[in-house]
Amino acid sequence: MRITHVIRGDDHLSNTPRQILVFEALDAPVPRFAHLSMIWGADGKKLSKRHGATSVEAFRDEGYLPEALLNYLALLGWSLDGETTIISRETLASQFSLERISKNPAIFDFDKLEWMNGAYIREMSADALAKCMIPWLAKAGLATEDDFAERPDWYQALVPLVAERAKRMTDIPAMLAFLFGETVAIEPAAADKALATDDARRSLQAALKALGTIADWEHDAIEQTLRDLAVTLEVKPKVVFQAVRAAVTGSTVSPPLFESLALLGKERTIRRIEDAL
């Protein structure tokens, strides 16, 4: 078959002498054999299904990017220079050598893979990440290819809301779900924490009136209006921000508030505050 190199796990080391004999008996060129240390799970045992995803398809379905997975796998038992972690496909292809392979077993660290995947997400251009998000948003029933084609700029504007926070593509639909649809369900914990006090209710009532007066619905105007409102009401800005956040997103944890309101639009923002009240 004209195979020149056989690179495999060291659990096949015992097979090698017999296989070399077969090549020699056939009077065929003997490949170069290299045996790599096994990959272990975090518990120090041989990697298996019990540790998590084990197929390319499974990692894809869990929201890992192909570039990030390739990069991470390449660093299991090999290194470019002992320091560099983010390595392009082209660099891997040109710089890989057997001499830099470690003789010690590598540990498959899902946390490090997730970190690396997040790094790749952050490095994507707004256009590339927006396009990459669509299948995940569509799977969650939030967006369609047709909608993306009609307003690509709006989808690109979503990118800054998630790029610094998402570690996997599966994180993104939950982060952005409140921006789709007319209404939102407020989490009980968010209602108790951000909407239950007298100050929160006063803040929400005042925000409803103040936001309604904004003519140019954009980030800076929204932020200044809510900050001025906190001064007028003599409450901490966080009280106003969290009340509006809970009313509009349904949670006390969301992407940046002012950018989110700008993308949600004035009418839906006002309607959700009315519903919350």
Short mmCIF file of C-alpha atoms in Angstrom, two decimals, residues 3-24 28-36 98-99 101:
data_model
loop_
_atom_site.label_atom_id
_atom_site.label_comp_id
_atom_site.label_asym_id
_atom_site.label_seq_id
_atom_site.Cartn_x
_atom_site.Cartn_y
_atom_site.Cartn_z
CA ILE A 3 2.56 3.38 3.55
CA THR A 4 5.75 5.11 4.70
CA HIS A 5 4.95 5.85 8.37
CA VAL A 6 2.73 4.12 10.92
CA ILE A 7 1.97 6.39 13.88
CA ARG A 8 -0.25 4.84 16.53
CA GLY A 9 -0.78 4.24 20.24
CA ASP A 10 1.80 2.35 22.27
CA ASP A 11 -0.78 -0.35 23.02
CA HIS A 12 0.18 -1.67 19.54
CA LEU A 13 3.87 -1.80 20.34
CA SER A 14 3.80 -5.56 20.83
CA ASN A 15 2.32 -6.06 17.34
CA THR A 16 5.17 -4.27 15.59
CA PRO A 17 7.87 -7.02 15.43
CA ARG A 18 5.45 -9.50 13.87
CA GLN A 19 4.19 -6.92 11.36
CA ILE A 20 7.77 -6.07 10.37
CA LEU A 21 8.33 -9.76 9.70
CA VAL A 22 5.31 -9.81 7.40
CA PHE A 23 6.69 -6.87 5.39
CA GLU A 24 10.07 -8.56 5.14
CA ALA A 28 8.23 -4.97 0.80
CA PRO A 29 9.71 -1.75 2.20
CA VAL A 30 9.21 -1.63 5.96
CA PRO A 31 7.42 1.55 7.16
CA ARG A 32 8.81 3.64 9.97
CA PHE A 33 6.87 2.89 13.15
CA ALA A 34 6.24 5.47 15.88
CA HIS A 35 4.27 4.66 19.01
CA LEU A 36 2.61 7.42 21.02
CA LEU A 98 7.97 13.18 15.62
CA GLU A 99 10.95 14.54 17.55
CA ILE A 101 6.29 14.13 20.70
#
